[in-house]
Tab-separated table of C-alpha atoms and ligand atoms in Angstrom:
chain	number	residue	atom	x	y	z
A	1	UNK	CA	-65.514	63.276	4.393
A	2	UNK	CA	-65.900	62.611	0.683
A	3	UNK	CA	-63.706	65.328	-0.733
A	4	UNK	CA	-60.323	64.275	-2.150
A	5	UNK	CA	-58.213	66.989	-3.664
A	6	UNK	CA	-56.597	64.507	-6.081
A	7	UNK	CA	-59.652	64.953	-8.345
A	8	UNK	CA	-59.105	68.707	-8.569
A	9	UNK	CA	-55.346	69.221	-8.211
A	10	UNK	CA	-53.861	71.621	-10.719
A	11	UNK	CA	-57.206	73.138	-11.767
A	12	UNK	CA	-57.591	76.880	-12.388
A	13	UNK	CA	-58.347	77.518	-8.713
A	14	UNK	CA	-55.157	75.729	-7.634
A	15	UNK	CA	-53.090	77.753	-10.088
A	16	UNK	CA	-54.354	81.055	-8.639
A	17	UNK	CA	-54.003	79.860	-5.033
A	18	UNK	CA	-50.552	78.347	-5.426
A	19	UNK	CA	-49.134	81.123	-7.603
A	20	UNK	CA	-50.102	83.662	-4.927
A	21	UNK	CA	-48.950	81.401	-2.085
A	22	UNK	CA	-45.554	80.847	-3.712
A	23	UNK	CA	-45.099	84.538	-4.297
A	24	UNK	CA	-46.176	85.422	-0.745
A	25	UNK	CA	-43.553	82.991	0.578
A	26	UNK	CA	-40.877	84.625	-1.550
A	27	UNK	CA	-41.656	87.845	0.296
A	28	UNK	CA	-41.641	86.052	3.678
A	29	UNK	CA	-38.164	84.784	2.835
A	30	UNK	CA	-36.729	88.240	2.225
A	31	UNK	CA	-35.932	88.561	5.932
A	32	UNK	CA	-33.477	86.065	7.451
A	33	UNK	CA	-35.663	85.601	10.517
A	34	UNK	CA	-37.494	82.260	10.456
A	35	UNK	CA	-41.209	81.997	9.769
A	36	UNK	CA	-43.847	79.325	10.251
A	37	UNK	CA	-46.422	78.153	7.688
A	38	UNK	CA	-49.652	76.646	9.035
A	39	UNK	CA	-51.504	74.831	6.260
A	40	UNK	CA	-54.822	74.076	7.958
A	41	UNK	CA	-56.300	71.974	5.108
A	42	UNK	CA	-53.147	70.574	3.558
A	43	UNK	CA	-54.325	67.781	1.244
A	44	UNK	CA	-51.336	65.922	-0.226
A	45	UNK	CA	-47.844	67.079	-1.099
A	46	UNK	CA	-47.741	66.027	-4.744
A	47	UNK	CA	-50.453	64.820	-7.144
A	48	UNK	CA	-50.141	62.637	-10.251
A	49	UNK	CA	-51.739	64.362	-13.207
A	50	UNK	CA	-51.877	61.001	-14.987
A	51	UNK	CA	-53.387	59.265	-11.961
A	52	UNK	CA	-56.875	57.731	-11.839
A	53	UNK	CA	-58.458	60.611	-9.895
A	54	UNK	CA	-57.036	63.391	-12.085
A	55	UNK	CA	-57.968	61.351	-15.155
A	56	UNK	CA	-61.618	61.205	-14.081
A	57	UNK	CA	-62.148	64.975	-14.076
A	58	UNK	CA	-59.253	66.267	-16.223
A	59	UNK	CA	-59.708	69.551	-14.341
A	60	UNK	CA	-55.961	70.142	-14.460
A	61	UNK	CA	-56.185	70.641	-18.206
A	62	UNK	CA	-58.063	73.919	-17.595
A	63	UNK	CA	-55.482	74.944	-14.997
A	64	UNK	CA	-51.817	73.990	-15.043
A	65	UNK	CA	-52.504	72.413	-18.463
A	66	UNK	CA	-52.904	75.920	-19.871
A	67	UNK	CA	-49.338	76.658	-18.873
A	68	UNK	CA	-47.788	73.564	-20.458
A	69	UNK	CA	-47.026	72.929	-24.123
A	70	UNK	CA	-47.617	69.668	-25.998
A	71	UNK	CA	-44.245	68.321	-24.895
A	72	UNK	CA	-45.022	68.966	-21.216
A	73	UNK	CA	-42.774	72.029	-20.913
A	74	UNK	CA	-43.868	75.086	-18.939
A	75	UNK	CA	-45.040	78.079	-20.994
A	76	UNK	CA	-44.561	81.779	-20.280
A	77	UNK	CA	-47.361	84.315	-19.802
A	78	UNK	CA	-47.620	86.932	-22.562
A	79	UNK	CA	-47.165	89.761	-20.070
A	80	UNK	CA	-43.479	89.674	-19.146
A	81	UNK	CA	-43.988	91.457	-15.797
A	82	UNK	CA	-46.677	88.948	-14.794
A	83	UNK	CA	-44.515	86.083	-15.966
A	84	UNK	CA	-41.740	87.082	-13.549
A	85	UNK	CA	-44.276	86.996	-10.696
A	86	UNK	CA	-45.362	83.486	-11.696
A	87	UNK	CA	-41.798	82.170	-11.591
A	88	UNK	CA	-41.746	80.897	-7.959
A	89	UNK	CA	-44.814	78.712	-8.632
A	90	UNK	CA	-43.444	77.588	-11.988
A	91	UNK	CA	-40.187	76.544	-10.328
A	92	UNK	CA	-42.074	74.500	-7.731
A	93	UNK	CA	-44.000	72.731	-10.507
A	94	UNK	CA	-40.800	72.112	-12.490
A	95	UNK	CA	-38.996	70.831	-9.389
A	96	UNK	CA	-41.536	68.081	-8.584
A	97	UNK	CA	-41.144	66.946	-12.177
A	98	UNK	CA	-37.368	66.831	-11.972
A	99	UNK	CA	-37.170	69.458	-14.707
A	100	UNK	CA	-38.808	67.051	-17.185
A	101	UNK	CA	-42.293	66.891	-18.750
A	102	UNK	CA	-45.030	67.985	-16.326
A	103	UNK	CA	-46.824	64.884	-15.001
A	104	UNK	CA	-46.994	65.804	-11.312
A	105	UNK	CA	-48.423	68.818	-9.542
A	106	UNK	CA	-47.349	70.282	-6.164
A	107	UNK	CA	-50.088	70.928	-3.600
A	108	UNK	CA	-49.842	73.710	-1.051
A	109	UNK	CA	-47.615	71.721	1.370
A	110	UNK	CA	-45.093	71.048	-1.368
A	111	UNK	CA	-45.170	74.682	-2.528
A	112	UNK	CA	-44.446	75.694	1.075
A	113	UNK	CA	-41.715	73.084	1.501
A	114	UNK	CA	-40.044	74.127	-1.767
A	115	UNK	CA	-40.139	77.859	-1.034
A	116	UNK	CA	-39.200	77.711	2.648
A	117	UNK	CA	-35.662	77.705	3.997
A	118	UNK	CA	-33.723	75.573	6.481
A	119	UNK	CA	-34.663	77.853	9.396
A	120	UNK	CA	-38.403	77.916	8.626
A	121	UNK	CA	-41.036	75.625	10.088
A	122	UNK	CA	-44.205	74.162	8.648
A	123	UNK	CA	-47.313	72.563	10.149
A	124	UNK	CA	-49.359	70.590	7.620
A	125	UNK	CA	-52.770	69.681	8.967
A	126	UNK	CA	-55.055	67.228	7.178
A	127	UNK	CA	-58.158	65.567	8.627
A	128	UNK	CA	-58.783	62.807	6.075
A	129	UNK	CA	-57.225	59.617	7.530
A	130	UNK	CA	-55.760	58.269	4.275
A	131	UNK	CA	-54.500	61.658	3.083
A	132	UNK	CA	-53.041	62.303	6.528
A	133	UNK	CA	-51.072	59.027	6.303
A	134	UNK	CA	-49.818	59.832	2.812
A	135	UNK	CA	-48.867	63.355	3.821
A	136	UNK	CA	-47.061	62.111	6.947
A	137	UNK	CA	-45.049	59.655	4.849
A	138	UNK	CA	-44.229	62.322	2.260
A	139	UNK	CA	-42.671	64.662	4.830
A	140	UNK	CA	-41.289	62.129	7.326
A	141	UNK	CA	-37.754	63.014	6.296
A	142	UNK	CA	-38.177	66.796	6.500
A	143	UNK	CA	-37.230	68.019	9.972
A	144	UNK	CA	-38.902	71.391	9.339
A	145	UNK	CA	-42.335	69.809	8.967
A	146	UNK	CA	-44.889	68.537	11.496
A	147	UNK	CA	-47.982	66.802	10.120
A	148	UNK	CA	-51.117	66.848	12.279
A	149	UNK	CA	-54.647	65.465	12.013
A	150	UNK	CA	-57.008	67.930	13.650
A	151	UNK	CA	-60.084	69.937	12.782
A	152	UNK	CA	-58.627	72.930	10.923
A	153	UNK	CA	-59.872	75.386	13.569
A	154	UNK	CA	-58.201	73.385	16.318
A	155	UNK	CA	-54.925	73.240	14.380
A	156	UNK	CA	-54.897	76.998	13.784
A	157	UNK	CA	-55.647	77.717	17.424
A	158	UNK	CA	-52.968	75.294	18.624
A	159	UNK	CA	-50.242	76.733	16.421
A	160	UNK	CA	-50.818	80.479	16.769
A	161	UNK	CA	-49.079	82.646	17.548
A	162	UNK	CA	-46.007	80.836	16.241
A	163	UNK	CA	-42.836	81.039	18.326
A	164	UNK	CA	-41.168	82.802	15.366
A	165	UNK	CA	-43.772	85.621	15.460
A	166	UNK	CA	-43.689	85.537	11.677
A	167	UNK	CA	-45.979	83.321	9.702
A	168	UNK	CA	-48.476	82.518	6.988
A	169	UNK	CA	-51.710	80.587	7.546
A	170	UNK	CA	-53.587	78.945	4.670
A	171	UNK	CA	-57.277	78.144	5.219
A	172	UNK	CA	-58.473	76.069	2.279
A	173	UNK	CA	-61.540	73.956	3.094
A	174	UNK	CA	-63.365	71.796	0.537
A	175	UNK	CA	-66.737	73.608	1.003
A	176	UNK	CA	-68.492	70.237	1.035
A	177	UNK	CA	-70.257	70.786	4.376
A	178	UNK	CA	-72.966	73.452	4.475
A	179	UNK	CA	-71.133	75.285	7.247
A	180	UNK	CA	-67.620	75.100	5.735
A	181	UNK	CA	-67.649	78.809	4.826
A	182	UNK	CA	-68.829	79.797	8.289
A	183	UNK	CA	-66.165	77.592	9.868
A	184	UNK	CA	-63.470	78.961	7.570
A	185	UNK	CA	-64.332	82.526	8.536
A	186	UNK	CA	-64.456	81.588	12.227
A	187	UNK	CA	-61.007	79.995	11.859
A	188	UNK	CA	-59.687	83.137	10.178
A	189	UNK	CA	-61.139	85.366	12.901
A	190	UNK	CA	-59.777	83.225	15.690
A	191	UNK	CA	-56.373	82.985	14.035
A	192	UNK	CA	-56.242	86.756	13.584
A	193	UNK	CA	-57.214	87.303	17.214
A	194	UNK	CA	-54.213	85.234	18.306
A	195	UNK	CA	-51.774	86.498	15.666
A	196	UNK	CA	-52.896	89.845	14.252
A	197	UNK	CA	-49.585	90.474	12.482
A	198	UNK	CA	-49.646	87.159	10.612
A	199	UNK	CA	-50.434	86.746	6.941
A	200	UNK	CA	-53.653	84.759	6.372
A	201	UNK	CA	-54.981	83.396	3.092
A	202	UNK	CA	-58.530	82.050	2.882
A	203	UNK	CA	-59.499	80.378	-0.390
A	204	UNK	CA	-63.098	80.288	-1.657
A	205	UNK	CA	-64.882	78.910	-4.739
A	206	UNK	CA	-67.117	81.007	-6.992
A	207	UNK	CA	-70.139	79.073	-8.216
A	208	UNK	CA	-73.664	80.279	-8.818
A	209	UNK	CA	-74.788	79.878	-5.195
A	210	UNK	CA	-73.821	83.300	-3.844
A	211	UNK	CA	-71.501	81.779	-1.196
A	212	UNK	CA	-68.476	83.744	-2.355
A	213	UNK	CA	-70.263	87.107	-2.120
A	214	UNK	CA	-71.597	86.302	1.345
A	215	UNK	CA	-68.195	85.107	2.561
A	216	UNK	CA	-66.270	88.091	1.209
A	217	UNK	CA	-68.835	90.505	2.650
A	218	UNK	CA	-68.765	88.826	6.066
A	219	UNK	CA	-64.957	88.779	6.080
A	220	UNK	CA	-64.826	92.485	5.235
A	221	UNK	CA	-67.065	93.221	8.211
A	222	UNK	CA	-65.236	90.970	10.669
A	223	UNK	CA	-62.970	93.654	12.104
A	224	UNK	CA	-59.673	92.680	10.490
A	225	UNK	CA	-57.371	95.342	9.049
A	226	UNK	CA	-55.387	95.162	5.802
A	227	UNK	CA	-57.596	92.662	4.005
A	228	UNK	CA	-57.338	92.162	0.260
A	229	UNK	CA	-59.371	90.055	-2.135
A	230	UNK	CA	-57.968	88.538	-5.338
A	231	UNK	CA	-60.440	86.707	-7.556
A	232	UNK	CA	-60.559	85.174	-11.026
A	233	UNK	CA	-63.644	84.068	-12.934
A	234	UNK	CA	-62.514	81.936	-15.859
A	235	UNK	CA	-66.040	82.182	-17.281
A	236	UNK	CA	-69.303	83.902	-16.312
A	237	UNK	CA	-71.037	82.558	-13.213
A	238	UNK	CA	-74.219	80.563	-13.852
A	239	UNK	CA	-76.592	78.812	-11.448
A	240	UNK	CA	-75.572	75.131	-11.111
A	241	UNK	CA	-72.769	75.839	-13.568
A	242	UNK	CA	-69.950	74.502	-11.393
A	243	UNK	CA	-66.700	76.217	-10.507
A	244	UNK	CA	-66.600	79.412	-12.561
A	245	UNK	CA	-63.777	80.870	-10.539
A	246	UNK	CA	-62.182	81.270	-7.156
A	247	UNK	CA	-60.676	83.824	-4.894
A	248	UNK	CA	-58.380	84.464	-1.983
A	249	UNK	CA	-59.052	86.681	0.990
A	250	UNK	CA	-55.614	87.785	2.116
A	251	UNK	CA	-55.007	89.481	5.451
A	252	UNK	CA	-51.705	91.329	5.922
A	253	UNK	CA	-50.284	90.691	2.445
A	254	UNK	CA	-46.564	91.216	2.622
A	255	UNK	CA	-45.284	94.187	0.693
A	256	UNK	CA	-45.270	94.414	-2.319
A	257	UNK	CA	-47.796	91.608	-2.948
A	258	UNK	CA	-50.743	94.036	-3.082
A	259	UNK	CA	-49.059	95.978	-5.888
A	260	UNK	CA	-48.040	92.816	-7.747
A	261	UNK	CA	-51.389	91.024	-7.766
A	262	UNK	CA	-53.023	93.532	-10.163
A	263	UNK	CA	-50.267	92.523	-12.618
A	264	UNK	CA	-50.326	88.752	-12.046
A	265	UNK	CA	-54.067	88.129	-11.630
A	266	UNK	CA	-55.319	89.556	-14.972
A	267	UNK	CA	-52.566	87.738	-16.858
A	268	UNK	CA	-53.570	84.466	-15.199
A	269	UNK	CA	-57.258	85.165	-15.908
A	270	UNK	CA	-56.445	85.668	-19.567
A	271	UNK	CA	-54.483	82.409	-19.737
A	272	UNK	CA	-56.989	80.338	-17.747
A	273	UNK	CA	-60.133	81.679	-19.381
A	274	UNK	CA	-62.816	79.272	-20.610
A	275	UNK	CA	-65.270	81.997	-21.645
A	276	UNK	CA	-65.382	85.720	-20.916
A	277	UNK	CA	-62.981	86.029	-17.976
A	278	UNK	CA	-63.139	88.559	-15.145
A	279	UNK	CA	-60.891	89.377	-12.233
A	280	UNK	CA	-60.554	91.710	-9.292
A	281	UNK	CA	-57.924	92.682	-6.774
A	282	UNK	CA	-59.339	95.056	-4.155
A	283	UNK	CA	-58.703	96.141	-0.615
A	284	UNK	CA	-61.654	95.108	1.557
A	285	UNK	CA	-60.368	96.884	4.657
A	286	UNK	CA	-57.644	99.456	5.251
A	287	UNK	CA	-54.961	99.916	7.911
B	309	SAM	C1	-59.107	71.973	-0.997
B	309	SAM	S1	-58.325	70.641	-0.235
B	309	SAM	C2	-56.756	71.251	0.212
B	309	SAM	C3	-55.826	71.548	-0.902
B	309	SAM	C4	-54.486	72.038	-0.490
B	309	SAM	N1	-54.551	73.082	0.517
B	309	SAM	C5	-53.746	72.572	-1.692
B	309	SAM	O1	-53.874	73.762	-1.991
B	309	SAM	O2	-53.027	71.807	-2.341
B	309	SAM	C6	-59.092	70.574	1.341
B	309	SAM	C7	-58.510	69.511	2.258
B	309	SAM	O3	-59.033	69.713	3.564
B	309	SAM	C8	-59.289	68.457	4.176
B	309	SAM	N2	-60.312	68.719	5.200
B	309	SAM	C9	-61.654	68.703	5.063
B	309	SAM	N3	-62.251	69.101	6.195
B	309	SAM	C10	-61.266	69.400	7.068
B	309	SAM	C11	-61.250	69.891	8.395
B	309	SAM	N4	-62.385	70.156	9.057
B	309	SAM	N5	-60.054	70.102	9.002
B	309	SAM	C12	-58.897	69.834	8.317
B	309	SAM	N6	-58.848	69.355	7.045
B	309	SAM	C13	-60.020	69.146	6.434
B	309	SAM	C14	-59.729	67.584	3.026
B	309	SAM	O4	-59.509	66.219	3.324
B	309	SAM	C15	-58.861	68.081	1.884
B	309	SAM	O5	-57.690	67.330	1.755
């Protein structure tokens, strides 16, 4: 396992993923009844944007960096309606920085921990031994959280359906192994089989290798209802051109997320663009 998310934290893909995740959790929290978040590839809770790893790639500058001014304060999106939808994510970012200049960035576990309530439960699963230890230490004092170290597919199977019968599952592999996409889809399918009413989010990268098209197509044909795709290309896709964009396959998006994403996603694409941007929000399957 070579992948460490610390090199990529806060990049344009993280901003899309975490902005949607935060907003989805706001909708989960509209009912008093508890829910459970299963983060199958959790990474770390919080990342240092001035740390060695982030400093080597500076990827965050093309992501969260586009939403920060020179003094480290968070900036608004031009589109006021989109800006309101970004607020839950922005608050999570501000909170890990104590309201001061942005030097730290919340990963998906921290977004979940910040947005969830006292009655909710979270399972953060991370396979990398060192990241698992760090993650365990970060959440040792949070009674709502259990940190596990399993293969993502095993963790999803073990935790679904949740006792609460309400939940969100994030599948966010590094795509470093040749079969990561296949495994991610298998994990989604198995999770859905056990918990068909749950909300699932599967993240994927868009590079020039055609993986994203194959994955989205296979997901659309996998027999799951109510599946949406939300994707941003910050620049045109080129062969061997690196990460041009990313997307989320979302099963059972909570109302009114599907109506909100066509407002939020283009505004984010415009802010994160590094060339001609493109975006899409489309239903892949119906009811
Ligand atoms: C893209 S990062 C996760 C980022 C995190 N979800 C976030 O949004 O902040 C993928 C993580 O999955 C872990 N990982 C890789 N293979 C895994 C597997 N088979 N099962 C569980 N975790 C795995 C990696 O160590 C890495 O921390």
